[in-house]
mmCIF file of C-alpha atoms and ligand atoms in Angstrom:
data_model
loop_
_atom_site.group_PDB
_atom_site.id
_atom_site.type_symbol
_atom_site.label_atom_id
_atom_site.label_comp_id
_atom_site.label_asym_id
_atom_site.label_seq_id
_atom_site.Cartn_x
_atom_site.Cartn_y
_atom_site.Cartn_z
ATOM 1 C CA UNK A 1 0.024 0.243 -0.288
ATOM 2 C CA UNK A 2 1.403 3.341 -0.840
ATOM 3 C CA UNK A 3 1.196 5.938 2.029
ATOM 4 C CA UNK A 4 1.268 9.448 1.117
ATOM 5 C CA UNK A 5 2.640 11.604 3.909
ATOM 6 C CA UNK A 6 1.010 14.574 5.089
ATOM 7 C CA UNK A 7 3.085 17.633 4.759
ATOM 8 C CA UNK A 8 3.764 19.468 8.130
ATOM 9 C CA UNK A 9 2.740 23.062 7.853
ATOM 10 C CA UNK A 10 5.216 23.937 10.529
ATOM 11 C CA UNK A 11 8.040 23.310 8.391
ATOM 12 C CA UNK A 12 7.395 26.391 5.969
ATOM 13 C CA UNK A 13 8.628 29.754 6.059
ATOM 14 C CA UNK A 14 6.646 32.056 3.826
ATOM 15 C CA UNK A 15 8.374 31.322 0.736
ATOM 16 C CA UNK A 16 8.034 27.649 1.001
ATOM 17 C CA UNK A 17 4.231 27.987 2.209
ATOM 18 C CA UNK A 18 3.236 30.053 -0.712
ATOM 19 C CA UNK A 19 5.007 27.581 -2.937
ATOM 20 C CA UNK A 20 2.973 24.807 -1.137
ATOM 21 C CA UNK A 21 -0.353 26.456 -1.718
ATOM 22 C CA UNK A 22 0.661 27.270 -5.597
ATOM 23 C CA UNK A 23 1.451 23.738 -5.961
ATOM 24 C CA UNK A 24 -1.673 22.040 -4.651
ATOM 25 C CA UNK A 25 -3.486 24.374 -7.041
ATOM 26 C CA UNK A 26 -4.469 27.259 -4.367
ATOM 27 C CA UNK A 27 -3.211 30.734 -4.125
ATOM 28 C CA UNK A 28 0.117 31.986 -2.587
ATOM 29 C CA UNK A 29 -2.131 34.611 -0.484
ATOM 30 C CA UNK A 30 -3.854 31.471 1.241
ATOM 31 C CA UNK A 31 -0.244 30.561 2.103
ATOM 32 C CA UNK A 32 0.350 33.640 3.660
ATOM 33 C CA UNK A 33 -2.846 33.793 5.608
ATOM 34 C CA UNK A 34 -2.191 30.081 7.105
ATOM 35 C CA UNK A 35 1.191 31.116 8.183
ATOM 36 C CA UNK A 36 -0.580 34.037 9.969
ATOM 37 C CA UNK A 37 -3.013 31.660 11.463
ATOM 38 C CA UNK A 38 -0.533 29.405 12.753
ATOM 39 C CA UNK A 39 2.216 31.719 14.599
ATOM 40 C CA UNK A 40 0.334 34.781 15.032
ATOM 41 C CA UNK A 41 -3.156 33.168 16.566
ATOM 42 C CA UNK A 42 -1.453 29.954 17.323
ATOM 43 C CA UNK A 43 -4.239 28.001 15.368
ATOM 44 C CA UNK A 44 -3.477 24.344 14.439
ATOM 45 C CA UNK A 45 -6.956 23.136 13.447
ATOM 46 C CA UNK A 46 -8.025 24.104 9.586
ATOM 47 C CA UNK A 47 -11.499 24.456 10.718
ATOM 48 C CA UNK A 48 -10.708 27.493 12.515
ATOM 49 C CA UNK A 49 -9.371 29.409 9.821
ATOM 50 C CA UNK A 50 -12.491 30.794 8.534
ATOM 51 C CA UNK A 51 -11.058 33.071 5.695
ATOM 52 C CA UNK A 52 -10.335 29.776 3.835
ATOM 53 C CA UNK A 53 -13.166 28.389 1.869
ATOM 54 C CA UNK A 54 -14.478 24.804 2.725
ATOM 55 C CA UNK A 55 -13.026 23.243 -0.119
ATOM 56 C CA UNK A 56 -9.723 24.479 0.654
ATOM 57 C CA UNK A 57 -9.886 23.510 4.259
ATOM 58 C CA UNK A 58 -10.929 20.048 3.300
ATOM 59 C CA UNK A 59 -8.458 19.808 0.750
ATOM 60 C CA UNK A 60 -5.696 20.852 3.328
ATOM 61 C CA UNK A 61 -6.844 18.217 5.778
ATOM 62 C CA UNK A 62 -6.060 15.492 2.908
ATOM 63 C CA UNK A 63 -2.444 16.733 2.314
ATOM 64 C CA UNK A 64 -1.210 18.809 5.241
ATOM 65 C CA UNK A 65 -0.990 18.764 9.070
ATOM 66 C CA UNK A 66 0.120 20.826 11.822
ATOM 67 C CA UNK A 67 2.462 19.279 14.544
ATOM 68 C CA UNK A 68 3.899 21.059 17.081
ATOM 69 C CA UNK A 69 5.814 19.785 19.977
ATOM 70 C CA UNK A 70 4.557 18.664 23.119
ATOM 71 C CA UNK A 71 5.386 20.106 26.579
ATOM 72 C CA UNK A 72 6.182 16.881 28.767
ATOM 73 C CA UNK A 73 7.392 18.709 31.687
ATOM 74 C CA UNK A 74 7.390 22.169 32.851
ATOM 75 C CA UNK A 75 10.011 22.763 35.324
ATOM 76 C CA UNK A 76 9.764 26.340 36.819
ATOM 77 C CA UNK A 77 13.009 27.923 38.482
ATOM 78 C CA UNK A 78 12.954 30.247 41.736
ATOM 79 C CA UNK A 79 13.915 33.085 39.690
ATOM 80 C CA UNK A 80 10.986 32.574 36.872
ATOM 81 C CA UNK A 81 13.092 31.034 34.323
ATOM 82 C CA UNK A 82 11.105 27.851 32.887
ATOM 83 C CA UNK A 83 12.788 24.766 31.696
ATOM 84 C CA UNK A 84 10.597 22.728 29.146
ATOM 85 C CA UNK A 85 11.182 19.142 28.123
ATOM 86 C CA UNK A 86 9.526 19.121 24.697
ATOM 87 C CA UNK A 87 8.679 15.723 23.202
ATOM 88 C CA UNK A 88 9.508 15.113 19.555
ATOM 89 C CA UNK A 89 9.054 12.474 17.169
ATOM 90 C CA UNK A 90 10.930 9.306 17.710
ATOM 91 C CA UNK A 91 10.880 9.549 21.497
ATOM 92 C CA UNK A 92 13.511 12.040 21.160
ATOM 93 C CA UNK A 93 13.386 14.844 23.739
ATOM 94 C CA UNK A 94 14.826 18.306 23.601
ATOM 95 C CA UNK A 95 14.956 21.234 26.018
ATOM 96 C CA UNK A 96 14.037 24.972 25.737
ATOM 97 C CA UNK A 97 14.386 27.611 28.331
ATOM 98 C CA UNK A 98 12.383 30.660 28.652
ATOM 99 C CA UNK A 99 13.877 33.494 30.710
ATOM 100 C CA UNK A 100 11.793 36.524 31.966
ATOM 101 C CA UNK A 101 13.738 39.644 33.017
ATOM 102 C CA UNK A 102 12.236 42.905 33.505
ATOM 103 C CA UNK A 103 10.918 44.254 30.283
ATOM 104 C CA UNK A 104 12.429 41.420 28.289
ATOM 105 C CA UNK A 105 11.792 37.559 27.816
ATOM 106 C CA UNK A 106 13.833 35.704 26.212
ATOM 107 C CA UNK A 107 13.681 32.108 24.743
ATOM 108 C CA UNK A 108 16.608 29.915 24.226
ATOM 109 C CA UNK A 109 16.134 27.380 21.402
ATOM 110 C CA UNK A 110 17.632 23.962 20.787
ATOM 111 C CA UNK A 111 18.883 23.283 17.162
ATOM 112 C CA UNK A 112 19.960 19.641 17.677
ATOM 113 C CA UNK A 113 19.396 16.737 19.595
ATOM 114 C CA UNK A 114 22.910 16.290 21.074
ATOM 115 C CA UNK A 115 25.984 17.965 19.496
ATOM 116 C CA UNK A 116 28.944 16.759 18.053
ATOM 117 C CA UNK A 117 31.410 19.547 18.616
ATOM 118 C CA UNK A 118 32.603 18.121 21.876
ATOM 119 C CA UNK A 119 33.464 21.216 23.990
ATOM 120 C CA UNK A 120 35.010 20.113 27.149
ATOM 121 C CA UNK A 121 33.129 22.058 29.564
ATOM 122 C CA UNK A 122 29.731 21.226 28.121
ATOM 123 C CA UNK A 123 27.334 18.958 29.294
ATOM 124 C CA UNK A 124 25.492 18.743 25.982
ATOM 125 C CA UNK A 125 28.585 17.405 24.510
ATOM 126 C CA UNK A 126 28.622 14.835 26.617
ATOM 127 C CA UNK A 127 25.724 13.179 25.249
ATOM 128 C CA UNK A 128 26.819 12.910 21.964
ATOM 129 C CA UNK A 129 25.069 13.629 18.596
ATOM 130 C CA UNK A 130 21.626 12.142 17.700
ATOM 131 C CA UNK A 131 20.188 14.191 14.656
ATOM 132 C CA UNK A 132 19.353 17.785 13.766
ATOM 133 C CA UNK A 133 15.882 19.202 14.369
ATOM 134 C CA UNK A 134 13.776 19.777 11.907
ATOM 135 C CA UNK A 135 12.428 23.673 11.127
ATOM 136 C CA UNK A 136 9.071 22.488 12.566
ATOM 137 C CA UNK A 137 10.751 21.317 15.832
ATOM 138 C CA UNK A 138 12.969 24.639 15.995
ATOM 139 C CA UNK A 139 9.999 27.174 15.373
ATOM 140 C CA UNK A 140 7.783 24.535 17.369
ATOM 141 C CA UNK A 141 9.970 25.667 20.467
ATOM 142 C CA UNK A 142 8.700 29.396 19.759
ATOM 143 C CA UNK A 143 5.485 28.558 19.090
ATOM 144 C CA UNK A 144 5.217 26.895 22.409
ATOM 145 C CA UNK A 145 6.853 29.702 24.424
ATOM 146 C CA UNK A 146 4.524 32.086 23.199
ATOM 147 C CA UNK A 147 1.531 30.223 23.908
ATOM 148 C CA UNK A 148 2.805 29.252 27.367
ATOM 149 C CA UNK A 149 3.870 32.418 28.646
ATOM 150 C CA UNK A 150 1.734 35.254 29.374
ATOM 151 C CA UNK A 151 3.775 38.159 28.248
ATOM 152 C CA UNK A 152 5.443 38.845 24.589
ATOM 153 C CA UNK A 153 8.177 37.076 23.621
ATOM 154 C CA UNK A 154 10.727 39.740 23.134
ATOM 155 C CA UNK A 155 14.094 37.600 22.127
ATOM 156 C CA UNK A 156 15.117 34.448 20.892
ATOM 157 C CA UNK A 157 18.822 32.939 21.364
ATOM 158 C CA UNK A 158 19.905 30.000 19.224
ATOM 159 C CA UNK A 159 22.249 28.946 22.317
ATOM 160 C CA UNK A 160 20.262 25.757 23.341
ATOM 161 C CA UNK A 161 21.123 22.051 22.610
ATOM 162 C CA UNK A 162 23.630 21.858 19.521
ATOM 163 C CA UNK A 163 25.388 24.023 16.964
ATOM 164 C CA UNK A 164 23.177 25.913 14.952
ATOM 165 C CA UNK A 165 25.383 26.396 12.157
ATOM 166 C CA UNK A 166 25.774 22.755 11.693
ATOM 167 C CA UNK A 167 22.093 22.442 11.165
ATOM 168 C CA UNK A 168 22.123 25.451 8.758
ATOM 169 C CA UNK A 169 19.310 25.299 6.205
ATOM 170 C CA UNK A 170 16.841 24.300 9.186
ATOM 171 C CA UNK A 171 17.954 27.067 10.961
ATOM 172 C CA UNK A 172 17.750 29.389 8.328
ATOM 173 C CA UNK A 173 13.956 28.539 7.578
ATOM 174 C CA UNK A 174 13.234 28.753 11.284
ATOM 175 C CA UNK A 175 14.740 32.528 11.487
ATOM 176 C CA UNK A 176 13.065 33.570 8.768
ATOM 177 C CA UNK A 177 9.598 32.555 10.334
ATOM 178 C CA UNK A 178 10.832 34.347 13.711
ATOM 179 C CA UNK A 179 11.598 37.375 11.945
ATOM 180 C CA UNK A 180 8.523 37.543 9.466
ATOM 181 C CA UNK A 181 5.928 40.636 9.915
ATOM 182 C CA UNK A 182 3.084 37.638 9.686
ATOM 183 C CA UNK A 183 4.364 35.829 12.486
ATOM 184 C CA UNK A 184 6.742 37.171 15.606
ATOM 185 C CA UNK A 185 8.214 40.216 13.915
ATOM 186 C CA UNK A 186 11.419 39.753 16.099
ATOM 187 C CA UNK A 187 13.806 42.327 14.674
ATOM 188 C CA UNK A 188 17.732 41.395 13.619
ATOM 189 C CA UNK A 189 18.610 42.611 17.026
ATOM 190 C CA UNK A 190 16.228 40.019 18.658
ATOM 191 C CA UNK A 191 17.589 36.936 17.248
ATOM 192 C CA UNK A 192 20.820 35.846 18.170
ATOM 193 C CA UNK A 193 22.754 32.832 16.956
ATOM 194 C CA UNK A 194 25.361 31.482 19.000
ATOM 195 C CA UNK A 195 28.246 29.381 17.164
ATOM 196 C CA UNK A 196 31.352 27.700 18.184
ATOM 197 C CA UNK A 197 32.789 29.144 15.284
ATOM 198 C CA UNK A 198 32.404 27.326 11.914
ATOM 199 C CA UNK A 199 34.142 29.688 9.688
ATOM 200 C CA UNK A 200 32.870 28.920 6.036
ATOM 201 C CA UNK A 201 29.083 28.895 7.502
ATOM 202 C CA UNK A 202 29.795 32.178 9.198
ATOM 203 C CA UNK A 203 30.087 33.618 5.695
ATOM 204 C CA UNK A 204 27.159 32.056 3.964
ATOM 205 C CA UNK A 205 25.081 33.150 7.110
ATOM 206 C CA UNK A 206 26.141 36.658 6.129
ATOM 207 C CA UNK A 207 24.768 36.299 2.689
ATOM 208 C CA UNK A 208 21.275 34.894 3.821
ATOM 209 C CA UNK A 209 20.420 36.303 6.975
ATOM 210 C CA UNK A 210 20.756 39.660 9.158
ATOM 211 C CA UNK A 211 20.519 38.124 12.814
ATOM 212 C CA UNK A 212 22.820 38.890 15.334
ATOM 213 C CA UNK A 213 25.744 36.759 15.905
ATOM 214 C CA UNK A 214 27.171 35.595 19.196
ATOM 215 C CA UNK A 215 30.678 33.411 19.140
ATOM 216 C CA UNK A 216 32.022 30.913 21.819
ATOM 217 C CA UNK A 217 35.387 32.269 22.200
ATOM 218 C CA UNK A 218 36.363 31.120 25.767
ATOM 219 C CA UNK A 219 39.977 31.660 25.111
ATOM 220 C CA UNK A 220 42.366 34.081 23.954
ATOM 221 C CA UNK A 221 44.835 31.607 22.016
ATOM 222 C CA UNK A 222 44.665 28.685 19.629
ATOM 223 C CA UNK A 223 46.547 26.355 22.178
ATOM 224 C CA UNK A 224 44.145 26.764 24.897
ATOM 225 C CA UNK A 225 40.995 26.685 22.586
ATOM 226 C CA UNK A 226 42.350 24.018 20.731
ATOM 227 C CA UNK A 227 41.491 22.348 24.062
ATOM 228 C CA UNK A 228 38.364 23.761 25.214
ATOM 229 C CA UNK A 229 36.411 24.246 21.618
ATOM 230 C CA UNK A 230 38.332 21.737 19.258
ATOM 231 C CA UNK A 231 36.360 23.062 16.059
ATOM 232 C CA UNK A 232 39.390 25.577 16.707
ATOM 233 C CA UNK A 233 41.596 22.767 15.345
ATOM 234 C CA UNK A 234 39.665 23.169 12.178
ATOM 235 C CA UNK A 235 39.255 26.925 12.048
ATOM 236 C CA UNK A 236 41.741 28.700 14.401
ATOM 237 C CA UNK A 237 41.782 32.272 15.296
ATOM 238 C CA UNK A 238 43.414 33.927 12.606
ATOM 239 C CA UNK A 239 40.333 32.626 10.432
ATOM 240 C CA UNK A 240 37.648 33.218 12.960
ATOM 241 C CA UNK A 241 38.347 36.645 13.866
ATOM 242 C CA UNK A 242 38.426 37.935 10.260
ATOM 243 C CA UNK A 243 34.933 35.945 9.324
ATOM 244 C CA UNK A 244 33.211 37.663 12.487
ATOM 245 C CA UNK A 245 34.633 41.160 11.331
ATOM 246 C CA UNK A 246 33.088 40.536 7.830
ATOM 247 C CA UNK A 247 29.879 39.573 9.465
ATOM 248 C CA UNK A 248 29.101 43.039 10.871
ATOM 249 C CA UNK A 249 31.266 44.882 8.364
ATOM 250 C CA UNK A 250 29.212 47.828 6.881
ATOM 251 C CA UNK A 251 26.724 48.330 9.624
ATOM 252 C CA UNK A 252 28.211 50.622 12.464
ATOM 253 C CA UNK A 253 25.527 49.649 15.157
ATOM 254 C CA UNK A 254 26.347 46.141 15.130
ATOM 255 C CA UNK A 255 29.162 44.227 17.534
ATOM 256 C CA UNK A 256 30.269 40.699 17.752
ATOM 257 C CA UNK A 257 29.098 39.037 21.308
ATOM 258 C CA UNK A 258 31.825 36.919 22.597
ATOM 259 C CA UNK A 259 31.001 34.197 25.138
ATOM 260 C CA UNK A 260 33.646 33.628 27.575
ATOM 261 C CA UNK A 261 33.349 30.795 30.022
ATOM 262 C CA UNK A 262 35.059 31.727 33.213
ATOM 263 C CA UNK A 263 37.077 28.321 33.909
ATOM 264 C CA UNK A 264 38.872 28.587 37.620
ATOM 265 C CA UNK A 265 42.604 28.459 36.794
ATOM 266 C CA UNK A 266 42.222 27.486 33.233
ATOM 267 C CA UNK A 267 41.603 30.808 31.186
ATOM 268 C CA UNK A 268 40.720 33.354 33.893
ATOM 269 C CA UNK A 269 44.094 35.217 34.470
ATOM 270 C CA UNK A 270 44.618 38.596 34.003
ATOM 271 C CA UNK A 271 47.484 37.612 31.424
ATOM 272 C CA UNK A 272 44.458 35.909 29.629
ATOM 273 C CA UNK A 273 42.333 39.161 29.977
ATOM 274 C CA UNK A 274 45.327 40.843 27.903
ATOM 275 C CA UNK A 275 45.617 38.612 25.299
ATOM 276 C CA UNK A 276 41.936 38.848 24.769
ATOM 277 C CA UNK A 277 42.203 42.407 24.412
ATOM 278 C CA UNK A 278 44.812 42.227 21.644
ATOM 279 C CA UNK A 279 42.876 39.639 19.784
ATOM 280 C CA UNK A 280 39.662 41.505 19.831
ATOM 281 C CA UNK A 281 41.693 44.895 18.841
ATOM 282 C CA UNK A 282 39.399 46.542 16.134
ATOM 283 C CA UNK A 283 36.577 44.201 16.209
ATOM 284 C CA UNK A 284 33.408 45.818 17.229
ATOM 285 C CA UNK A 285 33.006 43.585 20.394
ATOM 286 C CA UNK A 286 30.704 43.055 23.571
ATOM 287 C CA UNK A 287 32.063 40.477 25.995
ATOM 288 C CA UNK A 288 29.726 37.935 27.934
ATOM 289 C CA UNK A 289 31.408 36.336 30.715
ATOM 290 C CA UNK A 290 29.518 33.056 31.714
ATOM 291 C CA UNK A 291 30.406 31.817 35.320
ATOM 292 C CA UNK A 292 30.980 28.016 34.155
ATOM 293 C CA UNK A 293 28.126 26.019 35.105
ATOM 294 C CA UNK A 294 28.969 22.511 36.660
ATOM 295 C CA UNK A 295 27.474 19.587 35.718
ATOM 296 C CA UNK A 296 28.386 15.702 36.918
ATOM 297 C CA UNK A 297 31.551 14.204 35.943
ATOM 298 C CA UNK A 298 33.029 17.617 34.894
ATOM 299 C CA UNK A 299 36.704 18.211 35.503
ATOM 300 C CA UNK A 300 36.300 22.146 35.924
ATOM 301 C CA UNK A 301 34.997 24.584 38.254
ATOM 302 C CA UNK A 302 33.937 27.924 38.103
ATOM 303 C CA UNK A 303 35.887 30.896 38.808
ATOM 304 C CA UNK A 304 35.351 32.726 42.069
ATOM 305 C CA UNK A 305 33.334 36.073 41.647
ATOM 306 C CA UNK A 306 36.342 38.060 42.564
ATOM 307 C CA UNK A 307 38.189 36.922 39.728
ATOM 308 C CA UNK A 308 35.173 37.201 37.397
ATOM 309 C CA UNK A 309 34.970 40.622 38.458
ATOM 310 C CA UNK A 310 38.783 41.672 38.296
ATOM 311 C CA UNK A 311 38.891 40.176 34.389
ATOM 312 C CA UNK A 312 35.538 42.459 33.512
ATOM 313 C CA UNK A 313 37.335 45.173 34.969
ATOM 314 C CA UNK A 314 40.489 44.729 33.087
ATOM 315 C CA UNK A 315 38.604 44.466 29.764
ATOM 316 C CA UNK A 316 36.046 47.506 30.310
ATOM 317 C CA UNK A 317 39.552 49.458 31.229
ATOM 318 C CA UNK A 318 40.334 48.786 27.519
ATOM 319 C CA UNK A 319 37.154 49.958 26.255
ATOM 320 C CA UNK A 320 35.821 46.466 25.710
ATOM 321 C CA UNK A 321 31.570 46.387 26.850
ATOM 322 C CA UNK A 322 31.691 43.260 29.288
ATOM 323 C CA UNK A 323 28.893 41.874 31.287
ATOM 324 C CA UNK A 324 28.825 38.785 33.614
ATOM 325 C CA UNK A 325 26.049 36.765 32.387
ATOM 326 C CA UNK A 326 23.309 36.122 35.458
ATOM 327 C CA UNK A 327 23.163 32.266 35.884
ATOM 328 C CA UNK A 328 19.503 31.618 35.338
ATOM 329 C CA UNK A 329 17.555 28.716 36.264
ATOM 330 C CA UNK A 330 20.584 26.646 37.741
ATOM 331 C CA UNK A 331 18.591 25.207 40.362
ATOM 332 C CA UNK A 332 16.550 23.388 37.638
ATOM 333 C CA UNK A 333 19.847 22.639 35.606
ATOM 334 C CA UNK A 334 18.756 25.338 32.740
ATOM 335 C CA UNK A 335 21.763 27.021 32.780
ATOM 336 C CA UNK A 336 24.138 27.394 29.873
ATOM 337 C CA UNK A 337 25.890 24.072 28.888
ATOM 338 C CA UNK A 338 23.505 22.296 31.295
ATOM 339 C CA UNK A 339 20.858 21.228 28.670
ATOM 340 C CA UNK A 340 20.592 17.437 28.271
ATOM 341 C CA UNK A 341 17.342 16.430 27.019
ATOM 342 C CA UNK A 342 17.437 12.558 26.208
ATOM 343 C CA UNK A 343 19.689 11.857 23.577
ATOM 344 C CA UNK A 344 20.415 8.447 21.881
ATOM 345 C CA UNK A 345 24.105 8.772 20.722
ATOM 346 C CA UNK A 346 24.377 8.115 17.220
ATOM 347 C CA UNK A 347 27.995 9.644 16.605
ATOM 348 C CA UNK A 348 30.381 6.554 16.830
ATOM 349 C CA UNK A 349 32.632 7.895 19.241
ATOM 350 C CA UNK A 350 34.339 5.064 20.947
ATOM 351 C CA UNK A 351 35.052 6.930 24.351
ATOM 352 C CA UNK A 352 34.044 9.395 25.977
ATOM 353 C CA UNK A 353 35.538 11.152 28.356
ATOM 354 C CA UNK A 354 32.507 11.015 31.211
ATOM 355 C CA UNK A 355 30.138 8.335 31.260
ATOM 356 C CA UNK A 356 26.678 9.733 29.635
ATOM 357 C CA UNK A 357 25.581 11.393 32.711
ATOM 358 C CA UNK A 358 21.906 11.403 33.730
ATOM 359 C CA UNK A 359 20.211 11.369 30.721
ATOM 360 C CA UNK A 360 16.987 11.231 32.505
ATOM 361 C CA UNK A 361 17.871 14.298 34.509
ATOM 362 C CA UNK A 362 15.373 16.640 33.145
ATOM 363 C CA UNK A 363 12.388 14.070 32.680
ATOM 364 C CA UNK A 364 12.717 12.647 36.301
HETATM 365 N N1 SAH B 401 26.544 25.456 19.968
HETATM 366 C C1 SAH B 401 26.581 26.870 20.220
HETATM 367 C C2 SAH B 401 25.673 27.495 21.005
HETATM 368 C C3 SAH B 401 25.573 26.501 22.518
HETATM 369 S S1 SAH B 401 25.515 27.218 24.053
HETATM 370 C C4 SAH B 401 27.720 27.512 20.853
HETATM 371 O O1 SAH B 401 28.744 26.863 20.746
HETATM 372 O O2 SAH B 401 27.803 28.763 20.544
HETATM 373 C C5 SAH B 401 25.652 28.734 24.452
HETATM 374 C C6 SAH B 401 26.898 28.804 25.369
HETATM 375 O O3 SAH B 401 27.164 28.180 26.642
HETATM 376 C C7 SAH B 401 28.078 28.482 24.788
HETATM 377 O O4 SAH B 401 28.930 30.018 24.463
HETATM 378 C C8 SAH B 401 28.504 27.771 24.961
HETATM 379 O O5 SAH B 401 30.105 27.486 24.992
HETATM 380 C C9 SAH B 401 28.171 27.860 26.855
HETATM 381 N N2 SAH B 401 28.579 26.967 27.593
HETATM 382 C C10 SAH B 401 28.501 25.289 27.350
HETATM 383 N N3 SAH B 401 28.490 24.637 28.496
HETATM 384 C C11 SAH B 401 28.898 25.638 29.106
HETATM 385 C C12 SAH B 401 28.478 25.562 30.944
HETATM 386 N N4 SAH B 401 28.857 24.257 31.351
HETATM 387 N N5 SAH B 401 28.722 26.655 31.555
HETATM 388 C C13 SAH B 401 28.770 27.679 31.056
HETATM 389 N N6 SAH B 401 28.533 27.948 29.874
HETATM 390 C C14 SAH B 401 28.761 27.112 28.864
#
């Protein structure tokens, strides 16, 4: 028996939606209406889309569906952060974190199930890699957040599980949906993609998108960065820094946000701060210092607050805007680098440095 799979309309950005509607003999503008129904009004039932004819609605029911992720666990933290464990297809799970902060509310979105990049201080890395998320699964996190929270979503950061630039096409489409005026209307300053530094993909991103860029730097020289962020062996600093400069060239309002995890005795000395100042000279920059968030089995410790502050002051003195990121939601393991979900490792790494830790942590 031949079964025709229905198209999940959550997969489609504006262009793809218009093409889909034209492909079924309908009109592009109906596609735009449906995009609006789904994302602006949160409607997943075709019969509620009253500006479509009955005929079109019943045709849609035959060929299409609207599937959104399901929250299977909502963990609120004391500071108002929520960590949602979302159930995806094939029993995979992924975490999204919602962070209200004054006027702002930010959603931290995952782009892959697990991650293959193996940064030595990140707990997602310890889980291994399973697969890329689909467009529907990425934008589905935003869809869910908007429906769950009682205030508007102002910012999205692609800083959850996974390396966004390693899931390039799906991430581009999902970000287009986030920025569309028919949907969430997030401006280029309110969508931030964080990458460990896949240099060719940074150049490609510049061609296709205008979102803001954050880069996981974590070390001021190649020797140390090779250990902490192993992708540096392939794309060292002398390639990464020019790619980032190019990314913001021509827009005087833009800066690169550098993320720098503060690891006790590893990368947090004044000497490191000086090297960092030299490295970033001439690049419009903002520095985000992230106190290390520990997880079971890690060999690292968080730098003491005085050392983080001394580091920050040294950078500020040289004119680099530097902030220490507030650790949010750490009582529910929702802070940076603590997202775990439930990952079935499909990469064939023979020996992981640390045994796969508490894969059910988020789902207990
Ligand atoms: N893969 C992307 C997005 C990931 S996470 C990237 O590498 O940029 C968002 C940030 O949290 C990254 O800068 C990441 O390096 C950092 N991070 C990872 N583990 C951490 C930990 N245990 N404590 C603090 N920050 C961590």
